[in-house]
């Protein structure tokens, strides 16, 4: 049996009772270690809590070496632990499909993830559109495929959750080219860098999917005892020190309910200014008033 088990967002004890029971009966326990991190628990603390060894599964193991995990699951119970919920990343869907093709039984044990816990900032979950990921730009690679998704969300008035990049156990291009297994120190994108990249691409595109004055809310260390929220415009948040990781960002949509706005006002420096910024932004992509068609004269 292959168990995919969500760990929640922060603490070793965020795992569900059912998930913990499954882990403790497994012969091998893998921890996915590249799409997110458990902010308040180390590998050693998890091993003590579970009473078994935890094997860190990096991107290479999960995406190209999953046969190792599946081989074990053919003969015994194997746990694949995921920070948040098991289906928070497409990689994990692929792992389930591979297991099913090989007739390996799979059991999914869900947990909280950023996709639902983001509601803690006060925005209502059913007002969210497509989620996007913001990766670190390089000198030669500045991907912008996410831009159209923001534009689509904004046209129908929905909020956009932006997941910020993390780099764990990544190689430099030079070391990769030379075949040297030397890894870069972990990096976690900040709110300010994300906003700077948003503004850069909007300047290039020029179609105003958003502007420097578009309201947003910065979310830091969600699910921990140090979680914080900060409301402001994209320009203001590009100068915001968001502190330790992990971070995410939400761009507001035109349909911002008055209760959502009231909640967000708790997290801004200037309540009146932010309220006016939201009202002004609601004019973006506002549907034109309906005008009845002109009836043609039969004569």
PDB file of C-alpha atoms in Angstrom:
ATOM      1  CA  UNK A   1       0.000   0.000   0.000  1.00  0.00           C
ATOM      2  CA  UNK A   2       1.169   3.515  -0.822  1.00  0.00           C
ATOM      3  CA  UNK A   3      -0.119   6.161   1.574  1.00  0.00           C
ATOM      4  CA  UNK A   4      -0.059   9.813   0.532  1.00  0.00           C
ATOM      5  CA  UNK A   5      -0.380  11.734   3.784  1.00  0.00           C
ATOM      6  CA  UNK A   6      -0.835  15.466   4.250  1.00  0.00           C
ATOM      7  CA  UNK A   7       1.113  16.979   7.149  1.00  0.00           C
ATOM      8  CA  UNK A   8      -0.613  20.339   7.411  1.00  0.00           C
ATOM      9  CA  UNK A   9       1.256  23.620   7.408  1.00  0.00           C
ATOM     10  CA  UNK A  10       3.624  23.969  10.334  1.00  0.00           C
ATOM     11  CA  UNK A  11       3.857  21.638  13.344  1.00  0.00           C
ATOM     12  CA  UNK A  12       4.684  17.957  13.670  1.00  0.00           C
ATOM     13  CA  UNK A  13       1.343  17.547  15.459  1.00  0.00           C
ATOM     14  CA  UNK A  14      -0.617  19.053  12.536  1.00  0.00           C
ATOM     15  CA  UNK A  15      -0.817  15.581  11.011  1.00  0.00           C
ATOM     16  CA  UNK A  16      -4.249  13.994  11.449  1.00  0.00           C
ATOM     17  CA  UNK A  17      -4.760  11.088  13.867  1.00  0.00           C
ATOM     18  CA  UNK A  18      -5.533   8.837  10.906  1.00  0.00           C
ATOM     19  CA  UNK A  19      -2.394  10.005   9.151  1.00  0.00           C
ATOM     20  CA  UNK A  20      -0.233   9.380  12.194  1.00  0.00           C
ATOM     21  CA  UNK A  21      -1.635   5.887  12.629  1.00  0.00           C
ATOM     22  CA  UNK A  22      -0.780   5.123   8.994  1.00  0.00           C
ATOM     23  CA  UNK A  23       2.771   6.482   9.310  1.00  0.00           C
ATOM     24  CA  UNK A  24       3.485   4.395  12.404  1.00  0.00           C
ATOM     25  CA  UNK A  25       2.581   1.149  10.641  1.00  0.00           C
ATOM     26  CA  UNK A  26       4.633   1.860   7.500  1.00  0.00           C
ATOM     27  CA  UNK A  27       7.961   0.182   6.794  1.00  0.00           C
ATOM     28  CA  UNK A  28       9.311   3.179   4.835  1.00  0.00           C
ATOM     29  CA  UNK A  29       8.496   6.859   5.314  1.00  0.00           C
ATOM     30  CA  UNK A  30       9.376   9.421   2.624  1.00  0.00           C
ATOM     31  CA  UNK A  31       9.049  13.190   3.129  1.00  0.00           C
ATOM     32  CA  UNK A  32       8.603  15.266  -0.027  1.00  0.00           C
ATOM     33  CA  UNK A  33      11.148  18.021   0.377  1.00  0.00           C
ATOM     34  CA  UNK A  34      11.016  20.468  -2.507  1.00  0.00           C
ATOM     35  CA  UNK A  35       7.545  21.999  -2.991  1.00  0.00           C
ATOM     36  CA  UNK A  36       7.297  23.200   0.619  1.00  0.00           C
ATOM     37  CA  UNK A  37       8.749  22.822   4.110  1.00  0.00           C
ATOM     38  CA  UNK A  38       7.240  22.185   7.512  1.00  0.00           C
ATOM     39  CA  UNK A  39       8.063  25.456   9.237  1.00  0.00           C
ATOM     40  CA  UNK A  40       8.083  24.360  12.886  1.00  0.00           C
ATOM     41  CA  UNK A  41       9.471  20.828  12.740  1.00  0.00           C
ATOM     42  CA  UNK A  42      12.837  19.387  11.727  1.00  0.00           C
ATOM     43  CA  UNK A  43      13.474  15.976  10.186  1.00  0.00           C
ATOM     44  CA  UNK A  44      14.851  14.775  13.526  1.00  0.00           C
ATOM     45  CA  UNK A  45      11.758  15.943  15.401  1.00  0.00           C
ATOM     46  CA  UNK A  46       9.513  14.148  12.930  1.00  0.00           C
ATOM     47  CA  UNK A  47      11.512  10.934  13.297  1.00  0.00           C
ATOM     48  CA  UNK A  48      11.178  11.078  17.065  1.00  0.00           C
ATOM     49  CA  UNK A  49       7.453  11.800  16.802  1.00  0.00           C
ATOM     50  CA  UNK A  50       6.785   9.028  14.285  1.00  0.00           C
ATOM     51  CA  UNK A  51       9.171   6.519  15.829  1.00  0.00           C
ATOM     52  CA  UNK A  52      10.768   5.733  12.465  1.00  0.00           C
ATOM     53  CA  UNK A  53      13.358   7.014   9.994  1.00  0.00           C
ATOM     54  CA  UNK A  54      12.253   9.725   7.574  1.00  0.00           C
ATOM     55  CA  UNK A  55      13.777   9.680   4.076  1.00  0.00           C
ATOM     56  CA  UNK A  56      13.946  13.108   2.413  1.00  0.00           C
ATOM     57  CA  UNK A  57      12.562  12.862  -1.127  1.00  0.00           C
ATOM     58  CA  UNK A  58      13.959  15.605  -3.360  1.00  0.00           C
ATOM     59  CA  UNK A  59      12.624  16.567  -6.785  1.00  0.00           C
ATOM     60  CA  UNK A  60      14.911  14.131  -8.603  1.00  0.00           C
ATOM     61  CA  UNK A  61      13.756  11.166  -6.525  1.00  0.00           C
ATOM     62  CA  UNK A  62      10.052  11.944  -6.865  1.00  0.00           C
ATOM     63  CA  UNK A  63       9.962  12.964 -10.517  1.00  0.00           C
ATOM     64  CA  UNK A  64      12.522  10.603 -12.079  1.00  0.00           C
ATOM     65  CA  UNK A  65      13.283   8.004  -9.435  1.00  0.00           C
ATOM     66  CA  UNK A  66       9.810   7.239  -8.150  1.00  0.00           C
ATOM     67  CA  UNK A  67      10.378   3.580  -9.012  1.00  0.00           C
ATOM     68  CA  UNK A  68      12.271   3.295  -5.716  1.00  0.00           C
ATOM     69  CA  UNK A  69       9.184   4.404  -3.777  1.00  0.00           C
ATOM     70  CA  UNK A  70       6.824   2.246  -5.819  1.00  0.00           C
ATOM     71  CA  UNK A  71       9.105  -0.788  -5.578  1.00  0.00           C
ATOM     72  CA  UNK A  72       8.853  -0.654  -1.796  1.00  0.00           C
ATOM     73  CA  UNK A  73       5.075  -0.109  -1.936  1.00  0.00           C
ATOM     74  CA  UNK A  74       4.561  -3.331  -3.914  1.00  0.00           C
ATOM     75  CA  UNK A  75       5.714  -5.434  -0.980  1.00  0.00           C
ATOM     76  CA  UNK A  76       4.971  -3.348   2.119  1.00  0.00           C
ATOM     77  CA  UNK A  77       3.256  -0.229   3.457  1.00  0.00           C
ATOM     78  CA  UNK A  78       4.988   2.983   2.387  1.00  0.00           C
ATOM     79  CA  UNK A  79       4.159   6.533   3.514  1.00  0.00           C
ATOM     80  CA  UNK A  80       4.777   9.517   1.248  1.00  0.00           C
ATOM     81  CA  UNK A  81       4.437  12.644   3.375  1.00  0.00           C
ATOM     82  CA  UNK A  82       3.511  15.984   1.846  1.00  0.00           C
ATOM     83  CA  UNK A  83       3.534  19.368   3.586  1.00  0.00           C
ATOM     84  CA  UNK A  84      -0.008  20.713   3.293  1.00  0.00           C
ATOM     85  CA  UNK A  85      -2.315  18.411   1.335  1.00  0.00           C
ATOM     86  CA  UNK A  86      -1.167  15.522  -0.906  1.00  0.00           C
ATOM     87  CA  UNK A  87      -2.725  17.087  -3.995  1.00  0.00           C
ATOM     88  CA  UNK A  88      -1.182  20.518  -3.528  1.00  0.00           C
ATOM     89  CA  UNK A  89       1.242  19.791  -6.396  1.00  0.00           C
ATOM     90  CA  UNK A  90       0.823  18.033  -9.754  1.00  0.00           C
ATOM     91  CA  UNK A  91       3.886  15.876  -9.039  1.00  0.00           C
ATOM     92  CA  UNK A  92       1.920  13.971  -6.439  1.00  0.00           C
ATOM     93  CA  UNK A  93      -0.944  13.330  -8.841  1.00  0.00           C
ATOM     94  CA  UNK A  94       1.598  11.809 -11.210  1.00  0.00           C
ATOM     95  CA  UNK A  95       2.900   9.524  -8.448  1.00  0.00           C
ATOM     96  CA  UNK A  96      -0.630   8.241  -7.777  1.00  0.00           C
ATOM     97  CA  UNK A  97      -1.180   7.550 -11.482  1.00  0.00           C
ATOM     98  CA  UNK A  98       2.071   5.584 -11.695  1.00  0.00           C
ATOM     99  CA  UNK A  99       1.072   3.510  -8.671  1.00  0.00           C
ATOM    100  CA  UNK A 100      -2.351   2.733 -10.145  1.00  0.00           C
ATOM    101  CA  UNK A 101      -0.816   1.678 -13.462  1.00  0.00           C
ATOM    102  CA  UNK A 102       1.237  -0.850 -11.512  1.00  0.00           C
ATOM    103  CA  UNK A 103      -1.802  -2.016  -9.500  1.00  0.00           C
ATOM    104  CA  UNK A 104      -0.367  -0.707  -6.232  1.00  0.00           C
ATOM    105  CA  UNK A 105      -3.155   0.201  -3.768  1.00  0.00           C
ATOM    106  CA  UNK A 106      -3.163   3.892  -2.837  1.00  0.00           C
ATOM    107  CA  UNK A 107      -4.786   5.619   0.129  1.00  0.00           C
ATOM    108  CA  UNK A 108      -4.970   9.418   0.418  1.00  0.00           C
ATOM    109  CA  UNK A 109      -5.126  11.130   3.820  1.00  0.00           C
ATOM    110  CA  UNK A 110      -5.884  14.822   3.448  1.00  0.00           C
ATOM    111  CA  UNK A 111      -4.893  17.838   5.529  1.00  0.00           C
ATOM    112  CA  UNK A 112      -4.968  21.640   5.521  1.00  0.00           C
ATOM    113  CA  UNK A 113      -2.965  23.444   2.842  1.00  0.00           C
ATOM    114  CA  UNK A 114      -2.349  27.006   1.724  1.00  0.00           C
ATOM    115  CA  UNK A 115      -5.172  26.499  -0.778  1.00  0.00           C
ATOM    116  CA  UNK A 116      -7.788  26.561   1.986  1.00  0.00           C
ATOM    117  CA  UNK A 117      -5.931  28.145   4.904  1.00  0.00           C
ATOM    118  CA  UNK A 118      -5.478  31.301   2.796  1.00  0.00           C
ATOM    119  CA  UNK A 119      -9.007  32.170   3.950  1.00  0.00           C
ATOM    120  CA  UNK A 120      -7.410  33.255   7.238  1.00  0.00           C
ATOM    121  CA  UNK A 121      -6.544  36.587   5.573  1.00  0.00           C
ATOM    122  CA  UNK A 122     -10.268  37.355   5.384  1.00  0.00           C
ATOM    123  CA  UNK A 123     -10.891  36.698   1.700  1.00  0.00           C
ATOM    124  CA  UNK A 124     -13.639  34.199   0.957  1.00  0.00           C
ATOM    125  CA  UNK A 125     -12.446  31.019  -0.732  1.00  0.00           C
ATOM    126  CA  UNK A 126     -15.225  30.885  -3.312  1.00  0.00           C
ATOM    127  CA  UNK A 127     -14.067  34.291  -4.629  1.00  0.00           C
ATOM    128  CA  UNK A 128     -10.691  32.894  -5.748  1.00  0.00           C
ATOM    129  CA  UNK A 129      -9.814  32.098  -9.346  1.00  0.00           C
ATOM    130  CA  UNK A 130      -6.785  30.290 -10.782  1.00  0.00           C
ATOM    131  CA  UNK A 131      -3.748  29.929  -8.528  1.00  0.00           C
ATOM    132  CA  UNK A 132      -0.352  30.826  -9.986  1.00  0.00           C
ATOM    133  CA  UNK A 133       3.259  30.154  -9.000  1.00  0.00           C
ATOM    134  CA  UNK A 134       5.937  32.846  -9.102  1.00  0.00           C
ATOM    135  CA  UNK A 135       9.439  31.459  -9.705  1.00  0.00           C
ATOM    136  CA  UNK A 136      12.766  33.187  -9.189  1.00  0.00           C
ATOM    137  CA  UNK A 137      13.784  35.156 -12.291  1.00  0.00           C
ATOM    138  CA  UNK A 138      17.295  34.712 -13.655  1.00  0.00           C
ATOM    139  CA  UNK A 139      19.315  36.825 -16.067  1.00  0.00           C
ATOM    140  CA  UNK A 140      18.217  34.635 -18.976  1.00  0.00           C
ATOM    141  CA  UNK A 141      14.861  33.243 -17.781  1.00  0.00           C
ATOM    142  CA  UNK A 142      11.920  35.456 -16.852  1.00  0.00           C
ATOM    143  CA  UNK A 143       8.800  33.325 -17.384  1.00  0.00           C
ATOM    144  CA  UNK A 144       5.477  35.137 -17.624  1.00  0.00           C
ATOM    145  CA  UNK A 145       2.917  32.463 -18.552  1.00  0.00           C
ATOM    146  CA  UNK A 146       1.157  33.183 -15.260  1.00  0.00           C
ATOM    147  CA  UNK A 147       0.279  36.705 -16.433  1.00  0.00           C
ATOM    148  CA  UNK A 148      -2.633  35.579 -18.586  1.00  0.00           C
ATOM    149  CA  UNK A 149      -4.117  33.650 -15.668  1.00  0.00           C
ATOM    150  CA  UNK A 150      -4.123  36.796 -13.533  1.00  0.00           C
ATOM    151  CA  UNK A 151      -5.746  38.667 -16.414  1.00  0.00           C
ATOM    152  CA  UNK A 152      -8.468  36.021 -16.734  1.00  0.00           C
ATOM    153  CA  UNK A 153      -9.129  36.090 -12.986  1.00  0.00           C
ATOM    154  CA  UNK A 154      -9.290  39.857 -12.920  1.00  0.00           C
ATOM    155  CA  UNK A 155     -11.681  40.038 -15.866  1.00  0.00           C
ATOM    156  CA  UNK A 156     -14.254  37.999 -13.952  1.00  0.00           C
ATOM    157  CA  UNK A 157     -13.523  39.744 -10.659  1.00  0.00           C
ATOM    158  CA  UNK A 158     -11.790  36.919  -8.777  1.00  0.00           C
ATOM    159  CA  UNK A 159      -8.828  36.975  -6.383  1.00  0.00           C
ATOM    160  CA  UNK A 160      -5.522  35.387  -7.410  1.00  0.00           C
ATOM    161  CA  UNK A 161      -3.423  33.344  -4.986  1.00  0.00           C
ATOM    162  CA  UNK A 162       0.279  33.631  -5.833  1.00  0.00           C
ATOM    163  CA  UNK A 163       2.518  30.854  -4.479  1.00  0.00           C
ATOM    164  CA  UNK A 164       6.120  31.985  -4.019  1.00  0.00           C
ATOM    165  CA  UNK A 165       9.088  29.935  -5.162  1.00  0.00           C
ATOM    166  CA  UNK A 166      11.384  27.984  -2.867  1.00  0.00           C
ATOM    167  CA  UNK A 167      14.703  26.425  -3.852  1.00  0.00           C
ATOM    168  CA  UNK A 168      15.795  23.437  -1.783  1.00  0.00           C
ATOM    169  CA  UNK A 169      18.679  21.204  -2.882  1.00  0.00           C
ATOM    170  CA  UNK A 170      19.117  23.008  -6.201  1.00  0.00           C
ATOM    171  CA  UNK A 171      22.293  23.006  -8.303  1.00  0.00           C
ATOM    172  CA  UNK A 172      23.821  25.974 -10.075  1.00  0.00           C
ATOM    173  CA  UNK A 173      23.911  25.760 -13.887  1.00  0.00           C
ATOM    174  CA  UNK A 174      27.706  25.472 -13.781  1.00  0.00           C
ATOM    175  CA  UNK A 175      27.736  22.620 -11.270  1.00  0.00           C
ATOM    176  CA  UNK A 176      24.960  20.857 -13.143  1.00  0.00           C
ATOM    177  CA  UNK A 177      26.860  21.160 -16.444  1.00  0.00           C
ATOM    178  CA  UNK A 178      30.039  19.807 -14.858  1.00  0.00           C
ATOM    179  CA  UNK A 179      28.195  16.965 -13.133  1.00  0.00           C
ATOM    180  CA  UNK A 180      29.191  18.151  -9.665  1.00  0.00           C
ATOM    181  CA  UNK A 181      26.753  17.216  -6.898  1.00  0.00           C
ATOM    182  CA  UNK A 182      27.133  20.570  -5.146  1.00  0.00           C
ATOM    183  CA  UNK A 183      23.913  22.191  -4.014  1.00  0.00           C
ATOM    184  CA  UNK A 184      23.047  25.829  -3.472  1.00  0.00           C
ATOM    185  CA  UNK A 185      21.887  27.080  -0.042  1.00  0.00           C
ATOM    186  CA  UNK A 186      18.072  27.042   0.334  1.00  0.00           C
ATOM    187  CA  UNK A 187      16.306  30.171  -0.945  1.00  0.00           C
ATOM    188  CA  UNK A 188      12.775  31.376  -0.295  1.00  0.00           C
ATOM    189  CA  UNK A 189      11.142  34.149  -2.309  1.00  0.00           C
ATOM    190  CA  UNK A 190      10.067  37.207  -0.335  1.00  0.00           C
ATOM    191  CA  UNK A 191       6.916  39.238  -0.817  1.00  0.00           C
ATOM    192  CA  UNK A 192       8.949  42.221  -2.043  1.00  0.00           C
ATOM    193  CA  UNK A 193      10.722  40.191  -4.744  1.00  0.00           C
ATOM    194  CA  UNK A 194       7.448  38.691  -5.917  1.00  0.00           C
ATOM    195  CA  UNK A 195       5.886  42.147  -6.238  1.00  0.00           C
ATOM    196  CA  UNK A 196       8.935  43.499  -8.072  1.00  0.00           C
ATOM    197  CA  UNK A 197       8.645  40.674 -10.598  1.00  0.00           C
ATOM    198  CA  UNK A 198       4.911  41.303 -10.993  1.00  0.00           C
ATOM    199  CA  UNK A 199       5.571  44.976 -11.739  1.00  0.00           C
ATOM    200  CA  UNK A 200       8.374  44.151 -14.172  1.00  0.00           C
ATOM    201  CA  UNK A 201       6.193  41.881 -16.275  1.00  0.00           C
ATOM    202  CA  UNK A 202       3.257  44.298 -16.260  1.00  0.00           C
ATOM    203  CA  UNK A 203       5.582  47.006 -17.559  1.00  0.00           C
ATOM    204  CA  UNK A 204       6.647  44.687 -20.377  1.00  0.00           C
ATOM    205  CA  UNK A 205       3.114  43.508 -21.210  1.00  0.00           C
ATOM    206  CA  UNK A 206       1.383  46.837 -20.756  1.00  0.00           C
ATOM    207  CA  UNK A 207      -2.160  45.416 -20.849  1.00  0.00           C
ATOM    208  CA  UNK A 208      -2.948  46.265 -17.226  1.00  0.00           C
ATOM    209  CA  UNK A 209      -3.927  42.906 -15.824  1.00  0.00           C
ATOM    210  CA  UNK A 210      -3.000  44.826 -12.677  1.00  0.00           C
ATOM    211  CA  UNK A 211      -1.199  48.078 -11.860  1.00  0.00           C
ATOM    212  CA  UNK A 212       1.194  49.243  -9.133  1.00  0.00           C
ATOM    213  CA  UNK A 213      -1.941  50.442  -7.294  1.00  0.00           C
ATOM    214  CA  UNK A 214      -3.736  47.096  -7.380  1.00  0.00           C
ATOM    215  CA  UNK A 215      -4.618  46.042  -3.793  1.00  0.00           C
ATOM    216  CA  UNK A 216      -3.071  42.847  -2.455  1.00  0.00           C
ATOM    217  CA  UNK A 217      -2.481  41.042   0.810  1.00  0.00           C
ATOM    218  CA  UNK A 218       0.834  39.502   1.848  1.00  0.00           C
ATOM    219  CA  UNK A 219       0.633  36.263   3.828  1.00  0.00           C
ATOM    220  CA  UNK A 220       3.633  35.127   5.867  1.00  0.00           C
ATOM    221  CA  UNK A 221       4.218  31.901   7.820  1.00  0.00           C
ATOM    222  CA  UNK A 222       0.612  30.767   7.378  1.00  0.00           C
ATOM    223  CA  UNK A 223      -0.484  28.227   9.965  1.00  0.00           C
ATOM    224  CA  UNK A 224       2.294  28.965  12.450  1.00  0.00           C
ATOM    225  CA  UNK A 225       2.192  30.968  15.654  1.00  0.00           C
ATOM    226  CA  UNK A 226       4.085  33.687  13.757  1.00  0.00           C
ATOM    227  CA  UNK A 227       1.675  34.104  10.855  1.00  0.00           C
ATOM    228  CA  UNK A 228       1.166  37.685   9.702  1.00  0.00           C
ATOM    229  CA  UNK A 229      -0.887  39.496   7.071  1.00  0.00           C
ATOM    230  CA  UNK A 230      -0.198  42.826   5.398  1.00  0.00           C
ATOM    231  CA  UNK A 231      -2.614  44.686   3.128  1.00  0.00           C
ATOM    232  CA  UNK A 232      -1.390  47.238   0.612  1.00  0.00           C
ATOM    233  CA  UNK A 233      -0.891  47.936  -3.069  1.00  0.00           C
ATOM    234  CA  UNK A 234       1.546  45.885  -5.129  1.00  0.00           C
ATOM    235  CA  UNK A 235       3.896  48.886  -5.152  1.00  0.00           C
ATOM    236  CA  UNK A 236       3.713  49.261  -1.368  1.00  0.00           C
ATOM    237  CA  UNK A 237       4.301  45.554  -0.800  1.00  0.00           C
ATOM    238  CA  UNK A 238       7.324  45.635  -3.122  1.00  0.00           C
ATOM    239  CA  UNK A 239       8.986  47.573  -0.290  1.00  0.00           C
ATOM    240  CA  UNK A 240       7.646  45.390   2.526  1.00  0.00           C
ATOM    241  CA  UNK A 241       9.970  43.331   4.722  1.00  0.00           C
ATOM    242  CA  UNK A 242       8.020  40.092   5.124  1.00  0.00           C
ATOM    243  CA  UNK A 243      10.544  38.419   7.445  1.00  0.00           C
ATOM    244  CA  UNK A 244      11.208  34.688   7.611  1.00  0.00           C
ATOM    245  CA  UNK A 245       9.563  32.290   5.109  1.00  0.00           C
ATOM    246  CA  UNK A 246       7.218  30.899   3.944  1.00  0.00           C
ATOM    247  CA  UNK A 247       5.237  33.547   2.036  1.00  0.00           C
ATOM    248  CA  UNK A 248       2.369  33.868  -0.418  1.00  0.00           C
ATOM    249  CA  UNK A 249       0.444  36.769  -1.920  1.00  0.00           C
ATOM    250  CA  UNK A 250      -3.132  37.426  -3.007  1.00  0.00           C
ATOM    251  CA  UNK A 251      -4.074  39.963  -5.690  1.00  0.00           C
ATOM    252  CA  UNK A 252      -7.584  41.214  -5.064  1.00  0.00           C
ATOM    253  CA  UNK A 253     -10.285  40.799  -7.665  1.00  0.00           C
ATOM    254  CA  UNK A 254     -12.916  43.370  -8.574  1.00  0.00           C
ATOM    255  CA  UNK A 255     -15.600  41.528  -6.599  1.00  0.00           C
ATOM    256  CA  UNK A 256     -14.267  42.324  -3.138  1.00  0.00           C
ATOM    257  CA  UNK A 257     -17.144  41.905  -0.678  1.00  0.00           C
ATOM    258  CA  UNK A 258     -17.566  44.538   2.038  1.00  0.00           C
ATOM    259  CA  UNK A 259     -16.892  41.922   4.749  1.00  0.00           C
ATOM    260  CA  UNK A 260     -13.656  40.948   2.993  1.00  0.00           C
ATOM    261  CA  UNK A 261     -12.610  44.587   2.859  1.00  0.00           C
ATOM    262  CA  UNK A 262     -13.464  45.116   6.523  1.00  0.00           C
ATOM    263  CA  UNK A 263     -11.203  42.191   7.446  1.00  0.00           C
ATOM    264  CA  UNK A 264      -8.327  43.397   5.260  1.00  0.00           C
ATOM    265  CA  UNK A 265      -8.453  46.872   6.805  1.00  0.00           C
ATOM    266  CA  UNK A 266      -7.077  45.302  10.004  1.00  0.00           C
ATOM    267  CA  UNK A 267      -3.786  44.611   8.215  1.00  0.00           C
ATOM    268  CA  UNK A 268      -3.014  47.921   6.476  1.00  0.00           C
ATOM    269  CA  UNK A 269      -1.147  51.064   7.546  1.00  0.00           C
ATOM    270  CA  UNK A 270      -3.677  53.564   6.203  1.00  0.00           C
ATOM    271  CA  UNK A 271      -7.231  52.252   6.346  1.00  0.00           C
ATOM    272  CA  UNK A 272      -8.787  55.108   4.362  1.00  0.00           C
ATOM    273  CA  UNK A 273      -6.191  54.925   1.610  1.00  0.00           C
ATOM    274  CA  UNK A 274      -6.506  51.154   1.251  1.00  0.00           C
ATOM    275  CA  UNK A 275     -10.288  51.398   1.139  1.00  0.00           C
ATOM    276  CA  UNK A 276     -10.048  54.004  -1.632  1.00  0.00           C
ATOM    277  CA  UNK A 277      -7.510  51.864  -3.501  1.00  0.00           C
ATOM    278  CA  UNK A 278      -9.955  48.951  -3.447  1.00  0.00           C
ATOM    279  CA  UNK A 279     -12.871  51.113  -4.629  1.00  0.00           C
ATOM    280  CA  UNK A 280     -10.740  52.528  -7.443  1.00  0.00           C
ATOM    281  CA  UNK A 281      -9.530  49.076  -8.457  1.00  0.00           C
ATOM    282  CA  UNK A 282     -13.078  47.764  -8.684  1.00  0.00           C
ATOM    283  CA  UNK A 283     -13.513  49.896 -11.812  1.00  0.00           C
ATOM    284  CA  UNK A 284     -11.009  47.650 -13.625  1.00  0.00           C
ATOM    285  CA  UNK A 285     -12.784  45.265 -16.017  1.00  0.00           C
ATOM    286  CA  UNK A 286     -16.135  46.461 -14.710  1.00  0.00           C
ATOM    287  CA  UNK A 287     -18.798  45.145 -17.095  1.00  0.00           C
ATOM    288  CA  UNK A 288     -20.379  47.768 -19.305  1.00  0.00           C
ATOM    289  CA  UNK A 289     -24.019  48.523 -18.479  1.00  0.00           C
ATOM    290  CA  UNK A 290     -26.506  46.522 -20.495  1.00  0.00           C
ATOM    291  CA  UNK A 291     -28.097  48.471 -23.281  1.00  0.00           C
ATOM    292  CA  UNK A 292     -31.156  47.013 -25.025  1.00  0.00           C
ATOM    293  CA  UNK A 293     -30.657  46.451 -28.759  1.00  0.00           C
ATOM    294  CA  UNK A 294     -32.134  48.977 -31.092  1.00  0.00           C
ATOM    295  CA  UNK A 295     -35.176  47.583 -32.866  1.00  0.00           C
ATOM    296  CA  UNK A 296     -34.939  47.897 -36.610  1.00  0.00           C
ATOM    297  CA  UNK A 297     -37.807  49.479 -38.464  1.00  0.00           C
ATOM    298  CA  UNK A 298     -39.563  46.970 -40.744  1.00  0.00           C
ATOM    299  CA  UNK A 299     -40.084  49.751 -43.264  1.00  0.00           C
TER     300      UNK A 299
END
